[in-house]
mmCIF file of C-alpha atoms and ligand atoms in Angstrom:
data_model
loop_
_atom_site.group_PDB
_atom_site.id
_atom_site.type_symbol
_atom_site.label_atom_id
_atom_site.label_comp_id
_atom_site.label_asym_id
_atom_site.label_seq_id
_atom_site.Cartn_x
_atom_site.Cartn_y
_atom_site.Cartn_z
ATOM 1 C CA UNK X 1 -65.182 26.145 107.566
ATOM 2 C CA UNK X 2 -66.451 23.689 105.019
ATOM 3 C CA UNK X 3 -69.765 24.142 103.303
ATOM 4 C CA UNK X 4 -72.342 22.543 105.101
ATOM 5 C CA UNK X 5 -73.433 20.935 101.769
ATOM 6 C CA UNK X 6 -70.668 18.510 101.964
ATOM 7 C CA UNK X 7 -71.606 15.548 104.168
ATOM 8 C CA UNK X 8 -75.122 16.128 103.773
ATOM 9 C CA UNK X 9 -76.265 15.006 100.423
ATOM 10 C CA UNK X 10 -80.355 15.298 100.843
ATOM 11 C CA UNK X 11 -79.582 19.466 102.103
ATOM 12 C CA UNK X 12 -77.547 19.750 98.812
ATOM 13 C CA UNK X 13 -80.378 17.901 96.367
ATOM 14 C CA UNK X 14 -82.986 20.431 97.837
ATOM 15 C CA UNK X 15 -80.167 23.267 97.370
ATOM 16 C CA UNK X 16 -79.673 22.166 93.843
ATOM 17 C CA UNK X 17 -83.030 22.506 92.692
ATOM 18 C CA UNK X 18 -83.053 25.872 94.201
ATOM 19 C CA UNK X 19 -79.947 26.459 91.453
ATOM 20 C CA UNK X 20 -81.650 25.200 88.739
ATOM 21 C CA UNK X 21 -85.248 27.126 89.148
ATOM 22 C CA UNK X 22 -82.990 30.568 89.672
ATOM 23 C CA UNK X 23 -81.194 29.629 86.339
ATOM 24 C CA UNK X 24 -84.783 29.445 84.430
ATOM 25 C CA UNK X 25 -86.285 32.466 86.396
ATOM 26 C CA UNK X 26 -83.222 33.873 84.837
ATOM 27 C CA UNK X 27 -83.884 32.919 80.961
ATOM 28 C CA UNK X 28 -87.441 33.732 81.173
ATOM 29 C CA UNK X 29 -86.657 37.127 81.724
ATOM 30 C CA UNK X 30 -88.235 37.671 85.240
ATOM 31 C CA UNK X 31 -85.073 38.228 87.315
ATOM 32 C CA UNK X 32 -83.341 41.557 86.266
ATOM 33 C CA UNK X 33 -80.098 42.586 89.159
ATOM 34 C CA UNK X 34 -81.378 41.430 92.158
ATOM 35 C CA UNK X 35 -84.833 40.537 91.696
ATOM 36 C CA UNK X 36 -87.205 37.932 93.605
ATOM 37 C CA UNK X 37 -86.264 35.752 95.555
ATOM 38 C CA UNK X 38 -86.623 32.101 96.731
ATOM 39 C CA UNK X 39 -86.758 30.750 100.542
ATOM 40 C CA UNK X 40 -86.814 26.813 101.159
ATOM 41 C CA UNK X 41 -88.126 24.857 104.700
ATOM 42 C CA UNK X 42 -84.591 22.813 104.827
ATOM 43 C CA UNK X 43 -85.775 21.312 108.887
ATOM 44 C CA UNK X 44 -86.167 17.854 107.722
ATOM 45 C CA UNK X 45 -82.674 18.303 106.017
ATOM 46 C CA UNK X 46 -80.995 20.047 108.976
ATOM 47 C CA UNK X 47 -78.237 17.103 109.775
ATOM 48 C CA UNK X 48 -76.450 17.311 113.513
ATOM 49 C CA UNK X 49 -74.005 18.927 111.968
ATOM 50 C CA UNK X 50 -75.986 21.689 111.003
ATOM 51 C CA UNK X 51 -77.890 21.610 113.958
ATOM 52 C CA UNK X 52 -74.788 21.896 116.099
ATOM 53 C CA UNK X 53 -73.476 24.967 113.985
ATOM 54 C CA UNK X 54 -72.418 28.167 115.883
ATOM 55 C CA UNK X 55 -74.330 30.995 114.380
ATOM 56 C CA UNK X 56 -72.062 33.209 112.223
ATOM 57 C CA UNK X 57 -74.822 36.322 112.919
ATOM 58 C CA UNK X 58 -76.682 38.038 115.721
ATOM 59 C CA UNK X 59 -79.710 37.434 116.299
ATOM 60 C CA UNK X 60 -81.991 39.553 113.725
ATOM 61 C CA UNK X 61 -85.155 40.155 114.393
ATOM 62 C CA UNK X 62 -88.021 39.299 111.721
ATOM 63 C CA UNK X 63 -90.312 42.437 112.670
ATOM 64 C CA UNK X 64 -93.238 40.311 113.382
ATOM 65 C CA UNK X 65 -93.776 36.717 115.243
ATOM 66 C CA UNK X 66 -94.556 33.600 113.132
ATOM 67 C CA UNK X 67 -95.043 30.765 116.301
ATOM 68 C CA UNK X 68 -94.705 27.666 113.990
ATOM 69 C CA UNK X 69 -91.250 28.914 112.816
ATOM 70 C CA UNK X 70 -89.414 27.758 116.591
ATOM 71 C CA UNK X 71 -86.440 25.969 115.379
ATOM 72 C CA UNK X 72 -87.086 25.515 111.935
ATOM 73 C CA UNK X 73 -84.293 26.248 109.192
ATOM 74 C CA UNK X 74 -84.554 27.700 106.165
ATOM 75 C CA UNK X 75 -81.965 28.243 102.724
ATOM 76 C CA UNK X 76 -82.490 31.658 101.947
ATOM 77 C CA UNK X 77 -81.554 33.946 98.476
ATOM 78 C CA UNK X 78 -79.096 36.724 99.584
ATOM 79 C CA UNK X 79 -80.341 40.342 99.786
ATOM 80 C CA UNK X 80 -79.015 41.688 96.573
ATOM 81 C CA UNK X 81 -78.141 38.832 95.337
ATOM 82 C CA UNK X 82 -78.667 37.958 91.898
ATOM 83 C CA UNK X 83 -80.656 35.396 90.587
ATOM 84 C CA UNK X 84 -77.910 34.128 87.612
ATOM 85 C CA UNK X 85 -75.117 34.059 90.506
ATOM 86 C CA UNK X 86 -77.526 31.929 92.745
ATOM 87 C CA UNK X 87 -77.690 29.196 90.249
ATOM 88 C CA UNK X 88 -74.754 28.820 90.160
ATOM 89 C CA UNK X 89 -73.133 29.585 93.459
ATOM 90 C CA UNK X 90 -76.335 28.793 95.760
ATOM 91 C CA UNK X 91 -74.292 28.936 99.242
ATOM 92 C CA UNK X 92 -72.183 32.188 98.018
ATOM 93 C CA UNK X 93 -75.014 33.716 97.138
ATOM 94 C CA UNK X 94 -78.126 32.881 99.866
ATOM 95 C CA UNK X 95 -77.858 31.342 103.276
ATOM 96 C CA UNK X 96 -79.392 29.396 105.754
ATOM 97 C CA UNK X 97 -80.790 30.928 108.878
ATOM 98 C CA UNK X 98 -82.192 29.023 111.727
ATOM 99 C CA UNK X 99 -85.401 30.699 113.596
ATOM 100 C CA UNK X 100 -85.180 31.129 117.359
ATOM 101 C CA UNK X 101 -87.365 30.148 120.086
ATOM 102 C CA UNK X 102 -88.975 33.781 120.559
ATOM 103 C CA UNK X 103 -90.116 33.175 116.757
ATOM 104 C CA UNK X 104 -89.377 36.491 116.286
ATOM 105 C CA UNK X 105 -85.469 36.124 115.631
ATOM 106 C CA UNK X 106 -83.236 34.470 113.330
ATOM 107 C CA UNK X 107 -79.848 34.197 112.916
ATOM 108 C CA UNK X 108 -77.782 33.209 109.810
ATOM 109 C CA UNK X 109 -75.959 29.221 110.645
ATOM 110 C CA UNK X 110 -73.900 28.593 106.973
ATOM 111 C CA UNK X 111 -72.130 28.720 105.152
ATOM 112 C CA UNK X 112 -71.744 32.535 105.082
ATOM 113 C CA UNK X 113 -72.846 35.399 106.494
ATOM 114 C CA UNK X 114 -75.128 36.291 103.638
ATOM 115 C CA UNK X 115 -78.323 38.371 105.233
ATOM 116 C CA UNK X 116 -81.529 36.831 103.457
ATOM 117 C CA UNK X 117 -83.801 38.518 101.165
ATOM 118 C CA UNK X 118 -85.137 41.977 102.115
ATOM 119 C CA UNK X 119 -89.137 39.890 101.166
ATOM 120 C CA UNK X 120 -88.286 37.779 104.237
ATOM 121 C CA UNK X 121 -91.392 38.807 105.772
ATOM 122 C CA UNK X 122 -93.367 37.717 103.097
ATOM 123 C CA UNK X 123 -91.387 34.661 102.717
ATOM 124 C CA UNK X 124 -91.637 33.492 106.856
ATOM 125 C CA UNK X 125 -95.400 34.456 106.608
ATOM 126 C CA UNK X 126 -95.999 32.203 103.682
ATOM 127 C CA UNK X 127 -93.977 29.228 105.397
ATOM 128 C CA UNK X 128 -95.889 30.081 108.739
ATOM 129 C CA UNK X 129 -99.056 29.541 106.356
ATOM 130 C CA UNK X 130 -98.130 26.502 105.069
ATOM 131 C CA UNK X 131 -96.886 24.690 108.125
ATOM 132 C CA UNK X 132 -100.237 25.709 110.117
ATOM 133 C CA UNK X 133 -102.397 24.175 107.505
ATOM 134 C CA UNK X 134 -100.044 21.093 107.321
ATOM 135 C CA UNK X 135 -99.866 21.112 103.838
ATOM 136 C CA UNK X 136 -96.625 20.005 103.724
ATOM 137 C CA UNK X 137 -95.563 22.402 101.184
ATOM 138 C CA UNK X 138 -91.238 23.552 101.602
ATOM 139 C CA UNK X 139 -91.164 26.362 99.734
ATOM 140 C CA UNK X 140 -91.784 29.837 98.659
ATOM 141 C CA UNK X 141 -91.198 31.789 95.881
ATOM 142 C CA UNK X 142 -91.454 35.318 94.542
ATOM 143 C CA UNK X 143 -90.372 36.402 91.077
ATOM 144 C CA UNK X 144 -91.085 39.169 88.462
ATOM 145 C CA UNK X 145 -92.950 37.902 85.209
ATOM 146 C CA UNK X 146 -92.779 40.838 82.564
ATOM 147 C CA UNK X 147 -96.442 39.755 81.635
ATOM 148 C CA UNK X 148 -98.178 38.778 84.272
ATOM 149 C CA UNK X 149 -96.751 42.581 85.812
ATOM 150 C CA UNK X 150 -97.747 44.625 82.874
ATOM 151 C CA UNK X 151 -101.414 43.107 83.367
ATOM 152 C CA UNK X 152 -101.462 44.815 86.718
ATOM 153 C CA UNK X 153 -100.650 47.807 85.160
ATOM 154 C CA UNK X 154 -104.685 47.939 83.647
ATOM 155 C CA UNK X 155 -107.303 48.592 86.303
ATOM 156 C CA UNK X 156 -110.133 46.168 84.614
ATOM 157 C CA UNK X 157 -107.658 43.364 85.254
ATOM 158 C CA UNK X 158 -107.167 44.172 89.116
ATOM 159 C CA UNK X 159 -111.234 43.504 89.737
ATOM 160 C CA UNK X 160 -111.792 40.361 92.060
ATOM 161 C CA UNK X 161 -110.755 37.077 89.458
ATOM 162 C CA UNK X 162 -111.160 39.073 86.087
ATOM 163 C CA UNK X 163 -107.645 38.504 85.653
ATOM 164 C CA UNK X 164 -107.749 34.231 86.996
ATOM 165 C CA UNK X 165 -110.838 33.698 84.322
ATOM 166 C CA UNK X 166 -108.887 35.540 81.753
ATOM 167 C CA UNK X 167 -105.467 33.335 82.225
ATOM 168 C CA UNK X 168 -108.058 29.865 83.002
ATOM 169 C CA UNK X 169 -109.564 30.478 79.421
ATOM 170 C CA UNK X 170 -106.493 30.586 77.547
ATOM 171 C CA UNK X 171 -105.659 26.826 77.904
ATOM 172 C CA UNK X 172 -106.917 24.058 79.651
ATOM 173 C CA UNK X 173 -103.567 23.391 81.498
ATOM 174 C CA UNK X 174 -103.585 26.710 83.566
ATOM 175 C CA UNK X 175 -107.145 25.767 85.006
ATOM 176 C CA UNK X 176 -105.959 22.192 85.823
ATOM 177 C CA UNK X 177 -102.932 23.087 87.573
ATOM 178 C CA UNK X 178 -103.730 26.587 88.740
ATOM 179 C CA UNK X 179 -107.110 25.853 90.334
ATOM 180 C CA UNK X 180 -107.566 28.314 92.728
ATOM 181 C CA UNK X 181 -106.199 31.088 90.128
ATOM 182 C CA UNK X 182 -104.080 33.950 90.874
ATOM 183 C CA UNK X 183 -105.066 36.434 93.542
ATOM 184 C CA UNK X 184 -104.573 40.177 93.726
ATOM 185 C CA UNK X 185 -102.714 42.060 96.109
ATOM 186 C CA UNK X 186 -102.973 45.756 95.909
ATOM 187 C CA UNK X 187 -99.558 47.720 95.503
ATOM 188 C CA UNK X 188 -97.983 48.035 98.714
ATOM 189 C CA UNK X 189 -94.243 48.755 100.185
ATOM 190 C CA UNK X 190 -92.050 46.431 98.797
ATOM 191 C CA UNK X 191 -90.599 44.062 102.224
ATOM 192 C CA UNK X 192 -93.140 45.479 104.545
ATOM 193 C CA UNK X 193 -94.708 43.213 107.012
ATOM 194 C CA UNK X 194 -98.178 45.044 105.590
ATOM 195 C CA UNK X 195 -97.101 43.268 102.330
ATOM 196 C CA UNK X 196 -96.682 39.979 103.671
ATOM 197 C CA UNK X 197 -99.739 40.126 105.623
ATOM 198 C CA UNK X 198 -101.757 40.934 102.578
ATOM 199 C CA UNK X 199 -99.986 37.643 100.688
ATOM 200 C CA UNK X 200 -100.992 35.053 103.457
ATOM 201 C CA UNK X 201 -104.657 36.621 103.184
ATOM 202 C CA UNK X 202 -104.482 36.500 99.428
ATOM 203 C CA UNK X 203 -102.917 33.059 99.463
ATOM 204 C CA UNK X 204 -105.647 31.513 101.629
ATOM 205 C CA UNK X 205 -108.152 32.103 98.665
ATOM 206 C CA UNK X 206 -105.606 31.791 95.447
ATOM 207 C CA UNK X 207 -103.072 29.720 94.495
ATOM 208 C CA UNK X 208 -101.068 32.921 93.698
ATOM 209 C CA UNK X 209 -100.647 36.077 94.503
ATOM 210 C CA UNK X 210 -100.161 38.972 92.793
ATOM 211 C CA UNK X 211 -98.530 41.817 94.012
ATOM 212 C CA UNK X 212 -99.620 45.093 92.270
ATOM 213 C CA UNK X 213 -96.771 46.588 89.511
ATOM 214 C CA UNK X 214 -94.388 44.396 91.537
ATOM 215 C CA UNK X 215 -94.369 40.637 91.047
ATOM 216 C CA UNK X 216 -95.830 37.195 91.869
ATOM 217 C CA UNK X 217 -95.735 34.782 94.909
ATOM 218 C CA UNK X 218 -96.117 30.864 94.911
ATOM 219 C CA UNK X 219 -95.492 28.060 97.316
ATOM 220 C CA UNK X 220 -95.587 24.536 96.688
ATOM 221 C CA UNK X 221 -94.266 21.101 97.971
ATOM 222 C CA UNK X 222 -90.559 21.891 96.341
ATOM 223 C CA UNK X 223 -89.337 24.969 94.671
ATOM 224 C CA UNK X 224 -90.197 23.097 91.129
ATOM 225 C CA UNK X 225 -93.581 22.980 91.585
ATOM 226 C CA UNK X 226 -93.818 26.312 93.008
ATOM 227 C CA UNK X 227 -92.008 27.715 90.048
ATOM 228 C CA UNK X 228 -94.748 25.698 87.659
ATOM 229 C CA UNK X 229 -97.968 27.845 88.706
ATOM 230 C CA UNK X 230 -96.178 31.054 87.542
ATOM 231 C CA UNK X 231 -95.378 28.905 84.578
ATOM 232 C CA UNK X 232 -98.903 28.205 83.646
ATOM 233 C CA UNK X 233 -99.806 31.343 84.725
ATOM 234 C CA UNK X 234 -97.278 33.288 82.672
ATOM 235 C CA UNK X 235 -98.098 30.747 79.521
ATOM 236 C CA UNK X 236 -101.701 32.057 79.578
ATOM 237 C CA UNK X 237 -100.542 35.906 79.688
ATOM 238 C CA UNK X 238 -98.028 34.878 76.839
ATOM 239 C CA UNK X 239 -100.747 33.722 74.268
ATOM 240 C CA UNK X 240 -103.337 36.422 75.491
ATOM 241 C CA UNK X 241 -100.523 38.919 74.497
ATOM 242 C CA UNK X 242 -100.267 36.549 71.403
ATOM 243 C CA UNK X 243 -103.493 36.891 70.086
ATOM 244 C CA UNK X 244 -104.223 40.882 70.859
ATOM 245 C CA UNK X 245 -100.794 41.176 69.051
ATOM 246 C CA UNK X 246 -102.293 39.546 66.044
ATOM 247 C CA UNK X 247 -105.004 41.752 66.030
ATOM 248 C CA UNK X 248 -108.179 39.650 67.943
ATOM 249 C CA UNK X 249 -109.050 39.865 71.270
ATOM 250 C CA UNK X 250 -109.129 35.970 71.660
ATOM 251 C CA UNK X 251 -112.499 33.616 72.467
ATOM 252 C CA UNK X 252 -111.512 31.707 75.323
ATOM 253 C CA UNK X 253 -112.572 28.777 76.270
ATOM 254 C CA UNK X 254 -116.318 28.277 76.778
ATOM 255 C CA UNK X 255 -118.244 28.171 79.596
ATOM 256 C CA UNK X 256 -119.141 24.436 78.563
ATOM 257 C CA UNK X 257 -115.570 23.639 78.051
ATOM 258 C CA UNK X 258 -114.571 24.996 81.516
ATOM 259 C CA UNK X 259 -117.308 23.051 83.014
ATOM 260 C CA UNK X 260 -116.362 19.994 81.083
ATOM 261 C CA UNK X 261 -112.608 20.381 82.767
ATOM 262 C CA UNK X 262 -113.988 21.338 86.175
ATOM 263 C CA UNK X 263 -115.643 18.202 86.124
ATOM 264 C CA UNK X 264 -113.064 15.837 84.663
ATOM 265 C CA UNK X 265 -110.787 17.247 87.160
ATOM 266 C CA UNK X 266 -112.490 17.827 90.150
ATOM 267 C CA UNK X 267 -111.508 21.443 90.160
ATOM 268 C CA UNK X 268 -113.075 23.388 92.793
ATOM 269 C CA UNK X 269 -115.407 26.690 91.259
HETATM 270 P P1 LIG F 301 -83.854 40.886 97.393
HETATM 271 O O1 LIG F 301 -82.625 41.078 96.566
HETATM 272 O O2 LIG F 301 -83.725 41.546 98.760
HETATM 273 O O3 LIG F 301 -84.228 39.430 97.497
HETATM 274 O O4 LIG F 301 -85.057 41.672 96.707
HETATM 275 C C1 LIG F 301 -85.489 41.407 95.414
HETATM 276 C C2 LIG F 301 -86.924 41.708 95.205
HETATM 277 O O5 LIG F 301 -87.507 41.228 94.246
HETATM 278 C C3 LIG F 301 -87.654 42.566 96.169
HETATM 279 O O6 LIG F 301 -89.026 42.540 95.951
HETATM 280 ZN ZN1 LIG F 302 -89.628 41.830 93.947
#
């Protein structure tokens, strides 16, 4: 059967940037074998044709029921699937599944058989999120930044934001564009529905979460922008490293200087 891709050029733009973030999590390091993963909302994409697909699965069941999901459709990385062979083979290497009316199914509509991520808890949770609070945000990733994940590895830096007002004061940019700073999730069974349930609570308060020794997780309105807050976030680890690795534990910005930005930005505390 043809790739669903083909007469469908807005599904394949939203499928390309997919590619392209996988390729970068791939240089920067954060996506040894298999790891993270990347789910997209494609339902404003979904064409008649994909619509009127035959599913090419069973139905699987998501172990847990998300009731904005009815009917939506979502591109999905492969389980086991590696990052560097998702950019660039996206639909040989993830899928896209289409969520049944019991919200508590899915089954797998193009172009192959590919079962999604083993974090699709975490990853229907998050979209659940996001669609209830109309946002508007698409999509969801989770990823494995060496720095940000050796930080977890320090108790002081697991204490409620010690770790967001350490990464806000190493540059102005990460406050800007990471105002709600990065959340902490305490170590927990990698793809369990506990995990997942712990994100969406984390993610209500933070702009992203951080799963204990594991990795990060970050939604925005396209995969790009999700893939920018670990940016930030992983550019304020970077020079903290920087600095201690030159010998100083470094200032940080000021108090004033954070108030200054709060200000000129209309950042919320
Ligand atoms: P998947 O290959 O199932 O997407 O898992 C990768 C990962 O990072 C699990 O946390
Ligand atoms: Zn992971």
């Amino acid at each position: 059967m043809n790739s669903i891709l083909e007469n469908n050029p807005a599904l394949a733009a939203e499928i390309e940037k997919v590619a392209e973030v996988a390729g970068y999590l791939w240089q920067k390091g954060w996506a040894e074998r298999n790891g993270g993963n990347i789910t997209v909302n494609v339902t404003d994409q979904a064409d008649e044709e994909l619509r009127g697909r035959a599913p090419i699965s069973e139905p699987i069941a998501i172990g847990t029921t998300l009731p904005h999901l009815a009917g939506r459709y979502f591109f999905c990385k492969g389980t086991n699937k590696r990052m560097r062979d998702l950019a660039r083979r996206p639909m040989e290497n993830g899928s896209v599944i289409r969520i049944a009316d019991d919200c508590a199914h899915y089954e797998i509509v193009a172009d192959n058989p590919v079962m999604p991520t083993s974090e699709l808890a975490s990853h229907l949770a998050m979209h659940e999120q996001m669609i209830a609070s109309g946002n508007g945000y698409k999509a969801a990733l989770h990823t494995h930044p060496i720095e940000l994940v050796a930080m977890t590895h320090h108790a002081p830096f697991l204490k409620k934001d010690v770790l967001t007002r350490l990464l806000w004061s190493m540059i102005p940019e990460t406050r800007a564009f990471c105002p709600k700073g990065l959340g902490i999730v305490p170590y927990r069974m990698p793809s369990s529905v506990e995990l997942a349930e712990a994100t969406i609570r984390c993610l209500e308060e933070y702009d992203v979460a951080m799963w204990e020794k594991h990795g990060v997780c970050a939604v925005g309105p396209d995969i790009f922008e999700a893939f920018d807050q670990v940016d930030v976030l992983s550019k304020s680890a970077l020079i903290y490293i920087a600095a201690r690795n030159m010998g100083f534990v470094p200032e940080g910005m000021s108090a004033e200087q954070m108030g200054e930005l709060r200000e000129a930005f209309n950042l919320p505390k």
